[in-house]
Amino acid sequence: MIIGVLNQKGGVGKTTLSVNIAAFLAQEGSRVLLIDADPQGSCLDWAATRKDEPLFSVVGLPRASIHKELGQIGAGYDHIIIDGPPRVTDLARSAIMASDLVLIPVQPSPYDIWAADEVVQLIQEAIVYKSDMKCAFVVNRKIANTAIGRDVREALAAFPVPILEATVTQRVIYAEAAALGKAVFEIDAAGPAASEVSALVAELMEFTK
């Protein structure tokens, strides 16, 4: 399966989700490729920081030809995660066209909700050519026990895109793990962050059946 993690707004946690989804799938025994399609190269930086053996392969491909090159680059992998660019560009369109599922992370902020409209429009354009492609919102960096954390689902319901039940809470461990080039389950396998990622991956796998 090819999962594109995209939102035209920067700072929504695309790279954090991409790395941890890829790591969890790899931990379960899958052969995983993470494609860094963001010109900033954050996934490549994460991989370069890591001191331990790699959990999965990471390649940089910030080109608007991802959907054409993926057949060759992705050969032999069970799952491919694409960390998309933070702007609506030909590169974003190519990442969407390459994906079986587009995951749209949205923070519980009015700005993020307003910005979601552009990536939804891109996906709708792509579905014309790739009718079996799926997409879903995931609430990321949710702040526990706040009204805006609860209200974001109501705001997203206005879009013609499903909202995953699994959410990811804002936690320091995500930044701590990233600084070490690790996934959250490598820092605290039994902690709430690892449980959140596990639930998200399980729902993604079920969603694409």
Short mmCIF file of N, CA, C and O in Angstrom, two decimals, residues 44-182:
data_model
loop_
_atom_site.label_atom_id
_atom_site.label_comp_id
_atom_site.label_asym_id
_atom_site.label_seq_id
_atom_site.Cartn_x
_atom_site.Cartn_y
_atom_site.Cartn_z
N LEU A 44 14.88 12.74 5.76
CA LEU A 44 16.29 12.42 5.54
C LEU A 44 17.13 12.87 6.74
O LEU A 44 18.06 12.17 7.15
N ASP A 45 16.78 14.03 7.31
CA ASP A 45 17.48 14.51 8.51
C ASP A 45 17.26 13.53 9.66
O ASP A 45 18.20 13.24 10.42
N TRP A 46 16.02 13.05 9.81
CA TRP A 46 15.71 12.08 10.86
C TRP A 46 16.57 10.83 10.69
O TRP A 46 17.16 10.32 11.65
N ALA A 47 16.63 10.32 9.46
CA ALA A 47 17.41 9.10 9.20
C ALA A 47 18.90 9.32 9.45
O ALA A 47 19.59 8.43 9.97
N ALA A 48 19.40 10.51 9.12
CA ALA A 48 20.82 10.81 9.32
C ALA A 48 21.17 10.93 10.81
O ALA A 48 22.30 10.66 11.22
N THR A 49 20.19 11.32 11.62
CA THR A 49 20.40 11.48 13.07
C THR A 49 20.45 10.13 13.77
O THR A 49 21.12 9.98 14.80
N ARG A 50 19.78 9.13 13.20
CA ARG A 50 19.64 7.82 13.85
C ARG A 50 20.98 7.12 14.00
O ARG A 50 21.75 7.00 13.05
N LYS A 51 21.24 6.62 15.20
CA LYS A 51 22.48 5.88 15.47
C LYS A 51 22.26 4.37 15.35
O LYS A 51 23.20 3.63 15.07
N ASP A 52 21.06 3.90 15.58
CA ASP A 52 20.77 2.47 15.53
C ASP A 52 20.61 2.00 14.08
O ASP A 52 20.59 2.80 13.14
N GLU A 53 20.46 0.68 13.93
CA GLU A 53 20.19 0.11 12.60
C GLU A 53 18.89 0.69 12.05
O GLU A 53 17.93 0.90 12.81
N PRO A 54 18.83 0.94 10.75
CA PRO A 54 17.60 1.50 10.18
C PRO A 54 16.43 0.54 10.33
O PRO A 54 16.59 -0.67 10.19
N LEU A 55 15.27 1.09 10.63
CA LEU A 55 14.05 0.28 10.68
C LEU A 55 13.47 0.08 9.28
O LEU A 55 12.80 -0.91 9.01
N PHE A 56 13.74 1.05 8.40
CA PHE A 56 13.18 1.05 7.05
C PHE A 56 14.05 1.93 6.16
O PHE A 56 14.91 2.66 6.66
N SER A 57 13.82 1.84 4.87
CA SER A 57 14.59 2.64 3.91
C SER A 57 13.99 4.03 3.78
O SER A 57 12.76 4.21 3.82
N VAL A 58 14.84 5.03 3.61
CA VAL A 58 14.40 6.41 3.39
C VAL A 58 15.12 6.96 2.16
O VAL A 58 16.34 6.88 2.07
N VAL A 59 14.35 7.48 1.22
CA VAL A 59 14.95 8.11 0.04
C VAL A 59 14.32 9.48 -0.19
O VAL A 59 13.15 9.69 0.10
N GLY A 60 15.11 10.39 -0.68
CA GLY A 60 14.60 11.72 -1.02
C GLY A 60 14.14 11.75 -2.48
O GLY A 60 14.87 11.31 -3.36
N LEU A 61 12.94 12.23 -2.70
CA LEU A 61 12.42 12.31 -4.06
C LEU A 61 11.49 13.52 -4.20
O LEU A 61 10.30 13.40 -4.45
N PRO A 62 12.06 14.73 -4.02
CA PRO A 62 11.23 15.93 -4.13
C PRO A 62 11.05 16.38 -5.58
O PRO A 62 11.41 17.50 -5.96
N ARG A 63 10.51 15.46 -6.38
CA ARG A 63 10.31 15.76 -7.80
C ARG A 63 8.87 15.50 -8.19
O ARG A 63 8.21 14.63 -7.61
N ALA A 64 8.40 16.22 -9.18
CA ALA A 64 7.01 16.09 -9.62
C ALA A 64 6.79 14.89 -10.52
O ALA A 64 5.85 14.86 -11.31
N SER A 65 7.65 13.88 -10.37
CA SER A 65 7.53 12.67 -11.17
C SER A 65 7.43 11.43 -10.29
O SER A 65 7.70 10.32 -10.73
N ILE A 66 7.03 11.64 -9.02
CA ILE A 66 6.95 10.52 -8.08
C ILE A 66 6.05 9.42 -8.62
O ILE A 66 6.39 8.23 -8.58
N HIS A 67 4.89 9.81 -9.14
CA HIS A 67 3.93 8.80 -9.60
C HIS A 67 4.46 8.00 -10.79
O HIS A 67 4.02 6.88 -11.03
N LYS A 68 5.41 8.57 -11.52
CA LYS A 68 6.00 7.85 -12.65
C LYS A 68 7.18 6.98 -12.21
O LYS A 68 7.43 5.93 -12.79
N GLU A 69 7.91 7.41 -11.21
CA GLU A 69 9.12 6.72 -10.78
C GLU A 69 8.88 5.66 -9.72
O GLU A 69 9.74 4.80 -9.48
N LEU A 70 7.72 5.71 -9.08
CA LEU A 70 7.48 4.86 -7.92
C LEU A 70 7.49 3.36 -8.26
O LEU A 70 7.89 2.54 -7.44
N GLY A 71 7.05 3.03 -9.46
CA GLY A 71 7.02 1.63 -9.85
C GLY A 71 8.40 0.99 -9.78
O GLY A 71 8.54 -0.16 -9.34
N GLN A 72 9.42 1.75 -10.15
CA GLN A 72 10.79 1.23 -10.12
C GLN A 72 11.41 1.37 -8.73
O GLN A 72 11.96 0.41 -8.19
N ILE A 73 11.27 2.54 -8.13
CA ILE A 73 11.88 2.80 -6.83
C ILE A 73 11.24 1.95 -5.72
O ILE A 73 11.92 1.47 -4.82
N GLY A 74 9.93 1.74 -5.84
CA GLY A 74 9.21 1.04 -4.78
C GLY A 74 9.10 -0.46 -4.97
O GLY A 74 8.42 -1.13 -4.17
N ALA A 75 9.76 -1.00 -5.95
CA ALA A 75 9.66 -2.44 -6.20
C ALA A 75 10.17 -3.25 -5.01
O ALA A 75 11.23 -2.96 -4.45
N GLY A 76 9.39 -4.24 -4.59
CA GLY A 76 9.80 -5.12 -3.51
C GLY A 76 9.39 -4.70 -2.12
O GLY A 76 9.62 -5.43 -1.16
N TYR A 77 8.77 -3.54 -2.00
CA TYR A 77 8.34 -3.07 -0.67
C TYR A 77 6.87 -3.43 -0.43
O TYR A 77 6.06 -3.40 -1.35
N ASP A 78 6.56 -3.72 0.83
CA ASP A 78 5.17 -4.02 1.19
C ASP A 78 4.35 -2.74 1.32
O ASP A 78 3.18 -2.69 0.94
N HIS A 79 4.98 -1.71 1.89
CA HIS A 79 4.30 -0.43 2.10
C HIS A 79 5.25 0.71 1.76
O HIS A 79 6.45 0.63 2.05
N ILE A 80 4.67 1.76 1.19
CA ILE A 80 5.44 2.97 0.88
C ILE A 80 4.71 4.15 1.51
O ILE A 80 3.51 4.32 1.32
N ILE A 81 5.45 4.96 2.27
CA ILE A 81 4.90 6.16 2.88
C ILE A 81 5.55 7.36 2.18
O ILE A 81 6.78 7.40 2.04
N ILE A 82 4.74 8.31 1.76
CA ILE A 82 5.25 9.51 1.11
C ILE A 82 5.00 10.71 2.02
O ILE A 82 3.85 11.04 2.32
N ASP A 83 6.07 11.34 2.48
CA ASP A 83 5.95 12.57 3.26
C ASP A 83 5.92 13.72 2.26
O ASP A 83 6.93 14.08 1.66
N GLY A 84 4.72 14.28 2.08
CA GLY A 84 4.51 15.24 1.01
C GLY A 84 4.99 16.65 1.32
O GLY A 84 5.32 16.98 2.46
N PRO A 85 5.02 17.50 0.31
CA PRO A 85 5.47 18.89 0.47
C PRO A 85 4.39 19.74 1.14
O PRO A 85 3.21 19.39 1.13
N PRO A 86 4.79 20.89 1.72
CA PRO A 86 3.84 21.71 2.46
C PRO A 86 3.11 22.76 1.61
O PRO A 86 2.57 23.71 2.17
N ARG A 87 3.10 22.59 0.32
CA ARG A 87 2.42 23.57 -0.53
C ARG A 87 1.71 22.85 -1.67
O ARG A 87 2.09 21.74 -2.05
N VAL A 88 0.71 23.51 -2.22
CA VAL A 88 0.01 22.96 -3.38
C VAL A 88 0.86 23.24 -4.62
O VAL A 88 0.96 24.37 -5.07
N THR A 89 1.49 22.20 -5.12
CA THR A 89 2.39 22.33 -6.26
C THR A 89 2.24 21.09 -7.14
O THR A 89 1.51 20.16 -6.80
N ASP A 90 2.96 21.07 -8.25
CA ASP A 90 2.98 19.87 -9.09
C ASP A 90 3.56 18.69 -8.32
O ASP A 90 3.18 17.54 -8.57
N LEU A 91 4.46 18.97 -7.39
CA LEU A 91 5.03 17.91 -6.56
C LEU A 91 3.95 17.28 -5.69
O LEU A 91 3.87 16.06 -5.56
N ALA A 92 3.10 18.12 -5.10
CA ALA A 92 1.99 17.59 -4.28
C ALA A 92 1.03 16.78 -5.14
O ALA A 92 0.56 15.72 -4.73
N ARG A 93 0.74 17.27 -6.33
CA ARG A 93 -0.16 16.53 -7.23
C ARG A 93 0.42 15.17 -7.58
O ARG A 93 -0.29 14.17 -7.65
N SER A 94 1.73 15.13 -7.82
CA SER A 94 2.38 13.87 -8.17
C SER A 94 2.33 12.89 -6.99
O SER A 94 2.07 11.69 -7.17
N ALA A 95 2.55 13.40 -5.77
CA ALA A 95 2.49 12.55 -4.58
C ALA A 95 1.09 11.98 -4.39
O ALA A 95 0.92 10.81 -4.03
N ILE A 96 0.08 12.79 -4.65
CA ILE A 96 -1.30 12.33 -4.54
C ILE A 96 -1.59 11.26 -5.58
O ILE A 96 -2.17 10.21 -5.28
N MET A 97 -1.16 11.48 -6.81
CA MET A 97 -1.40 10.51 -7.88
C MET A 97 -0.69 9.19 -7.63
O MET A 97 -1.13 8.14 -8.10
N ALA A 98 0.39 9.23 -6.87
CA ALA A 98 1.14 8.01 -6.57
C ALA A 98 0.49 7.19 -5.46
O ALA A 98 0.79 6.02 -5.30
N SER A 99 -0.42 7.80 -4.69
CA SER A 99 -0.92 7.19 -3.46
C SER A 99 -2.17 6.35 -3.67
O SER A 99 -3.02 6.66 -4.49
N ASP A 100 -2.26 5.29 -2.86
CA ASP A 100 -3.51 4.53 -2.75
C ASP A 100 -4.42 5.18 -1.72
O ASP A 100 -5.64 5.12 -1.82
N LEU A 101 -3.80 5.78 -0.71
CA LEU A 101 -4.52 6.47 0.36
C LEU A 101 -3.80 7.77 0.66
O LEU A 101 -2.57 7.77 0.85
N VAL A 102 -4.54 8.87 0.70
CA VAL A 102 -3.97 10.15 1.11
C VAL A 102 -4.45 10.45 2.53
O VAL A 102 -5.65 10.55 2.77
N LEU A 103 -3.50 10.56 3.43
CA LEU A 103 -3.80 10.88 4.83
C LEU A 103 -3.54 12.37 5.02
O LEU A 103 -2.45 12.87 4.74
N ILE A 104 -4.56 13.08 5.52
CA ILE A 104 -4.46 14.54 5.68
C ILE A 104 -4.42 14.87 7.17
O ILE A 104 -5.45 14.84 7.85
N PRO A 105 -3.24 15.17 7.71
CA PRO A 105 -3.17 15.55 9.12
C PRO A 105 -3.69 16.98 9.31
O PRO A 105 -3.33 17.87 8.55
N VAL A 106 -4.51 17.17 10.32
CA VAL A 106 -5.06 18.50 10.62
C VAL A 106 -4.94 18.75 12.12
O VAL A 106 -5.38 17.93 12.93
N GLN A 107 -4.33 19.86 12.47
CA GLN A 107 -4.27 20.25 13.87
C GLN A 107 -5.60 20.91 14.26
O GLN A 107 -6.29 21.46 13.41
N PRO A 108 -5.95 20.86 15.53
CA PRO A 108 -7.19 21.50 15.97
C PRO A 108 -7.04 23.02 16.03
O PRO A 108 -6.96 23.62 17.09
N SER A 109 -6.97 23.60 14.85
CA SER A 109 -6.81 25.04 14.72
C SER A 109 -7.66 25.52 13.55
O SER A 109 -7.70 24.86 12.51
N PRO A 110 -8.33 26.65 13.67
CA PRO A 110 -9.13 27.16 12.53
C PRO A 110 -8.29 27.33 11.27
O PRO A 110 -8.77 27.07 10.17
N TYR A 111 -7.03 27.74 11.43
CA TYR A 111 -6.18 27.94 10.26
C TYR A 111 -5.94 26.63 9.50
O TYR A 111 -5.95 26.59 8.28
N ASP A 112 -5.74 25.56 10.25
CA ASP A 112 -5.53 24.26 9.63
C ASP A 112 -6.79 23.76 8.93
O ASP A 112 -6.72 23.18 7.84
N ILE A 113 -7.92 23.99 9.55
CA ILE A 113 -9.18 23.56 8.96
C ILE A 113 -9.47 24.32 7.67
O ILE A 113 -9.85 23.74 6.66
N TRP A 114 -9.23 25.63 7.69
CA TRP A 114 -9.43 26.42 6.47
C TRP A 114 -8.48 25.96 5.37
O TRP A 114 -8.86 25.88 4.21
N ALA A 115 -7.23 25.67 5.74
CA ALA A 115 -6.23 25.27 4.75
C ALA A 115 -6.50 23.91 4.15
O ALA A 115 -6.02 23.60 3.06
N ALA A 116 -7.28 23.07 4.86
CA ALA A 116 -7.54 21.71 4.37
C ALA A 116 -8.28 21.72 3.04
O ALA A 116 -8.20 20.77 2.26
N ASP A 117 -9.00 22.80 2.76
CA ASP A 117 -9.81 22.87 1.55
C ASP A 117 -8.97 22.68 0.29
O ASP A 117 -9.39 22.02 -0.65
N GLU A 118 -7.76 23.23 0.29
CA GLU A 118 -6.93 23.16 -0.92
C GLU A 118 -6.47 21.74 -1.23
O GLU A 118 -6.50 21.32 -2.38
N VAL A 119 -6.04 21.02 -0.20
CA VAL A 119 -5.59 19.65 -0.47
C VAL A 119 -6.77 18.75 -0.83
O VAL A 119 -6.64 17.84 -1.66
N VAL A 120 -7.94 19.02 -0.24
CA VAL A 120 -9.14 18.25 -0.61
C VAL A 120 -9.48 18.47 -2.08
O VAL A 120 -9.84 17.53 -2.80
N GLN A 121 -9.35 19.69 -2.54
CA GLN A 121 -9.61 19.98 -3.95
C GLN A 121 -8.63 19.23 -4.86
O GLN A 121 -9.03 18.70 -5.90
N LEU A 122 -7.36 19.19 -4.46
CA LEU A 122 -6.37 18.45 -5.24
C LEU A 122 -6.72 16.97 -5.32
O LEU A 122 -6.59 16.34 -6.38
N ILE A 123 -7.14 16.41 -4.20
CA ILE A 123 -7.51 15.00 -4.16
C ILE A 123 -8.71 14.74 -5.06
O ILE A 123 -8.74 13.74 -5.80
N GLN A 124 -9.69 15.60 -5.02
CA GLN A 124 -10.88 15.43 -5.85
C GLN A 124 -10.52 15.49 -7.34
O GLN A 124 -11.09 14.77 -8.15
N GLU A 125 -9.56 16.34 -7.68
CA GLU A 125 -9.08 16.39 -9.07
C GLU A 125 -8.42 15.07 -9.45
O GLU A 125 -8.63 14.54 -10.55
N ALA A 126 -7.63 14.51 -8.53
CA ALA A 126 -6.90 13.27 -8.81
C ALA A 126 -7.83 12.08 -8.92
O ALA A 126 -7.58 11.16 -9.72
N ILE A 127 -8.90 12.07 -8.14
CA ILE A 127 -9.83 10.94 -8.15
C ILE A 127 -10.50 10.78 -9.51
O ILE A 127 -10.90 9.66 -9.88
N VAL A 128 -10.58 11.84 -10.27
CA VAL A 128 -11.11 11.75 -11.63
C VAL A 128 -10.29 10.74 -12.45
O VAL A 128 -10.83 10.00 -13.28
N TYR A 129 -8.99 10.72 -12.21
CA TYR A 129 -8.08 9.84 -12.96
C TYR A 129 -7.77 8.55 -12.21
O TYR A 129 -7.31 7.58 -12.81
N LYS A 130 -8.01 8.54 -10.90
CA LYS A 130 -7.67 7.38 -10.08
C LYS A 130 -8.83 7.13 -9.12
O LYS A 130 -8.79 7.46 -7.94
N SER A 131 -9.88 6.53 -9.64
CA SER A 131 -11.15 6.45 -8.93
C SER A 131 -11.11 5.59 -7.66
O SER A 131 -11.95 5.73 -6.78
N ASP A 132 -10.12 4.68 -7.56
CA ASP A 132 -10.06 3.80 -6.39
C ASP A 132 -9.22 4.38 -5.25
O ASP A 132 -9.05 3.74 -4.22
N MET A 133 -8.70 5.59 -5.42
CA MET A 133 -7.90 6.22 -4.38
C MET A 133 -8.78 6.62 -3.20
O MET A 133 -9.91 7.06 -3.39
N LYS A 134 -8.25 6.44 -2.00
CA LYS A 134 -8.99 6.81 -0.79
C LYS A 134 -8.28 7.96 -0.08
O LYS A 134 -7.09 8.22 -0.31
N CYS A 135 -9.02 8.65 0.78
CA CYS A 135 -8.43 9.73 1.55
C CYS A 135 -9.14 9.82 2.89
O CYS A 135 -10.28 9.37 3.04
N ALA A 136 -8.44 10.40 3.87
CA ALA A 136 -9.02 10.53 5.21
C ALA A 136 -8.27 11.61 5.97
O ALA A 136 -7.06 11.82 5.78
N PHE A 137 -9.01 12.30 6.86
CA PHE A 137 -8.39 13.22 7.81
C PHE A 137 -7.93 12.45 9.04
O PHE A 137 -8.56 11.46 9.44
N VAL A 138 -6.84 12.92 9.65
CA VAL A 138 -6.47 12.47 10.98
C VAL A 138 -6.20 13.71 11.82
O VAL A 138 -5.47 14.62 11.39
N VAL A 139 -6.81 13.77 12.98
CA VAL A 139 -6.57 14.89 13.89
C VAL A 139 -5.23 14.66 14.57
O VAL A 139 -5.04 13.66 15.27
N ASN A 140 -4.30 15.59 14.35
CA ASN A 140 -2.94 15.45 14.84
C ASN A 140 -2.62 16.59 15.81
O ASN A 140 -3.19 17.69 15.69
N ARG A 141 -1.72 16.33 16.73
CA ARG A 141 -1.34 17.32 17.74
C ARG A 141 -2.56 17.84 18.50
O ARG A 141 -2.67 19.02 18.81
N LYS A 142 -3.45 16.93 18.76
CA LYS A 142 -4.65 17.27 19.53
C LYS A 142 -4.25 17.66 20.96
O LYS A 142 -3.38 17.02 21.55
N ILE A 143 -4.86 18.69 21.48
CA ILE A 143 -4.59 19.11 22.85
C ILE A 143 -5.70 18.54 23.72
O ILE A 143 -6.88 18.86 23.53
N ALA A 144 -5.32 17.68 24.62
CA ALA A 144 -6.30 16.95 25.43
C ALA A 144 -7.14 17.89 26.29
O ALA A 144 -6.65 18.91 26.78
N ASN A 145 -8.40 17.52 26.43
CA ASN A 145 -9.32 18.22 27.33
C ASN A 145 -9.53 19.69 26.99
O ASN A 145 -9.64 20.54 27.87
N THR A 146 -9.55 20.01 25.70
CA THR A 146 -9.85 21.38 25.27
C THR A 146 -11.04 21.36 24.33
O THR A 146 -11.27 20.38 23.62
N ALA A 147 -11.77 22.45 24.32
CA ALA A 147 -12.96 22.53 23.46
C ALA A 147 -12.57 22.43 22.00
O ALA A 147 -13.23 21.75 21.22
N ILE A 148 -11.48 23.09 21.61
CA ILE A 148 -11.10 23.08 20.19
C ILE A 148 -10.67 21.68 19.77
O ILE A 148 -10.85 21.27 18.63
N GLY A 149 -10.11 20.92 20.70
CA GLY A 149 -9.76 19.54 20.40
C GLY A 149 -10.99 18.70 20.08
O GLY A 149 -10.95 17.78 19.26
N ARG A 150 -12.08 19.01 20.74
CA ARG A 150 -13.33 18.28 20.49
C ARG A 150 -14.06 18.81 19.25
O ARG A 150 -14.68 18.06 18.50
N ASP A 151 -13.99 20.13 19.04
CA ASP A 151 -14.77 20.76 17.98
C ASP A 151 -14.19 20.55 16.58
O ASP A 151 -14.89 20.74 15.59
N VAL A 152 -12.92 20.16 16.49
CA VAL A 152 -12.29 20.03 15.18
C VAL A 152 -13.01 18.99 14.32
O VAL A 152 -13.14 19.16 13.10
N ARG A 153 -13.52 17.93 14.93
CA ARG A 153 -14.21 16.91 14.16
C ARG A 153 -15.49 17.47 13.53
O ARG A 153 -15.82 17.13 12.39
N GLU A 154 -16.18 18.33 14.26
CA GLU A 154 -17.39 18.94 13.71
C GLU A 154 -17.05 19.84 12.53
O GLU A 154 -17.76 19.84 11.52
N ALA A 155 -15.96 20.58 12.64
CA ALA A 155 -15.56 21.47 11.55
C ALA A 155 -15.15 20.68 10.31
O ALA A 155 -15.51 21.04 9.19
N LEU A 156 -14.43 19.59 10.51
CA LEU A 156 -13.98 18.77 9.37
C LEU A 156 -15.14 18.02 8.71
O LEU A 156 -15.04 17.62 7.56
N ALA A 157 -16.22 17.83 9.44
CA ALA A 157 -17.37 17.11 8.89
C ALA A 157 -17.99 17.82 7.69
O ALA A 157 -18.75 17.22 6.93
N ALA A 158 -17.65 19.09 7.52
CA ALA A 158 -18.17 19.85 6.37
C ALA A 158 -17.51 19.41 5.06
O ALA A 158 -18.04 19.70 3.98
N PHE A 159 -16.38 18.71 5.14
CA PHE A 159 -15.67 18.25 3.94
C PHE A 159 -16.15 16.85 3.55
O PHE A 159 -16.52 16.06 4.42
N PRO A 160 -16.09 16.53 2.26
CA PRO A 160 -16.51 15.19 1.80
C PRO A 160 -15.41 14.15 1.97
O PRO A 160 -15.11 13.37 1.06
N VAL A 161 -14.80 14.13 3.15
CA VAL A 161 -13.66 13.26 3.43
C VAL A 161 -13.89 12.62 4.80
O VAL A 161 -14.22 13.31 5.77
N PRO A 162 -13.72 11.30 4.92
CA PRO A 162 -13.88 10.63 6.23
C PRO A 162 -12.86 11.14 7.24
O PRO A 162 -11.76 11.57 6.87
N ILE A 163 -13.21 11.07 8.51
CA ILE A 163 -12.31 11.44 9.60
C ILE A 163 -12.00 10.18 10.40
O ILE A 163 -12.92 9.51 10.88
N LEU A 164 -10.74 9.85 10.53
CA LEU A 164 -10.37 8.65 11.27
C LEU A 164 -10.71 8.82 12.76
O LEU A 164 -10.62 9.92 13.31
N GLU A 165 -11.08 7.71 13.37
CA GLU A 165 -11.37 7.74 14.81
C GLU A 165 -10.09 7.93 15.62
O GLU A 165 -10.08 8.59 16.65
N ALA A 166 -9.00 7.33 15.17
CA ALA A 166 -7.72 7.46 15.86
C ALA A 166 -7.23 8.90 15.78
O ALA A 166 -7.32 9.55 14.73
N THR A 167 -6.72 9.41 16.88
CA THR A 167 -6.16 10.76 16.92
C THR A 167 -4.77 10.69 17.54
O THR A 167 -4.42 9.73 18.23
N VAL A 168 -3.99 11.73 17.29
CA VAL A 168 -2.64 11.81 17.84
C VAL A 168 -2.56 13.07 18.70
O VAL A 168 -2.82 14.17 18.22
N THR A 169 -2.22 12.90 19.95
CA THR A 169 -2.17 14.00 20.91
C THR A 169 -0.80 14.68 20.89
O THR A 169 0.22 14.04 20.61
N GLN A 170 -0.80 15.96 21.18
CA GLN A 170 0.46 16.68 21.27
C GLN A 170 1.22 16.20 22.50
O GLN A 170 0.76 16.34 23.64
N ARG A 171 2.38 15.60 22.27
CA ARG A 171 3.19 15.05 23.36
C ARG A 171 4.66 15.35 23.10
O ARG A 171 5.14 15.28 21.96
N VAL A 172 5.39 15.61 24.18
CA VAL A 172 6.82 15.92 24.08
C VAL A 172 7.61 14.76 23.50
O VAL A 172 8.60 14.96 22.79
N ILE A 173 7.15 13.54 23.74
CA ILE A 173 7.91 12.36 23.30
C ILE A 173 8.09 12.32 21.78
O ILE A 173 9.10 11.81 21.29
N TYR A 174 7.17 12.90 21.02
CA TYR A 174 7.34 12.90 19.56
C TYR A 174 8.57 13.71 19.16
O TYR A 174 9.33 13.29 18.28
N ALA A 175 8.77 14.85 19.80
CA ALA A 175 9.95 15.67 19.51
C ALA A 175 11.22 15.00 20.05
O ALA A 175 12.28 15.03 19.40
N GLU A 176 11.11 14.41 21.23
CA GLU A 176 12.28 13.73 21.83
C GLU A 176 12.74 12.57 20.95
O GLU A 176 13.95 12.38 20.74
N ALA A 177 11.78 11.80 20.45
CA ALA A 177 12.13 10.67 19.57
C ALA A 177 12.75 11.17 18.27
O ALA A 177 13.76 10.62 17.80
N ALA A 178 12.18 12.22 17.70
CA ALA A 178 12.71 12.75 16.44
C ALA A 178 14.15 13.22 16.59
O ALA A 178 14.98 13.02 15.70
N ALA A 179 14.47 13.84 17.72
CA ALA A 179 15.82 14.35 17.96
C ALA A 179 16.86 13.23 18.00
O ALA A 179 18.05 13.47 17.77
N LEU A 180 16.41 12.02 18.28
CA LEU A 180 17.31 10.86 18.34
C LEU A 180 17.24 9.98 17.10
O LEU A 180 17.91 8.95 17.03
N GLY A 181 16.39 10.38 16.14
CA GLY A 181 16.20 9.55 14.96
C GLY A 181 15.49 8.25 15.29
O GLY A 181 15.77 7.20 14.70
N LYS A 182 14.58 8.32 16.24
CA LYS A 182 13.86 7.12 16.68
C LYS A 182 12.35 7.30 16.49
O LYS A 182 11.86 8.41 16.28
#
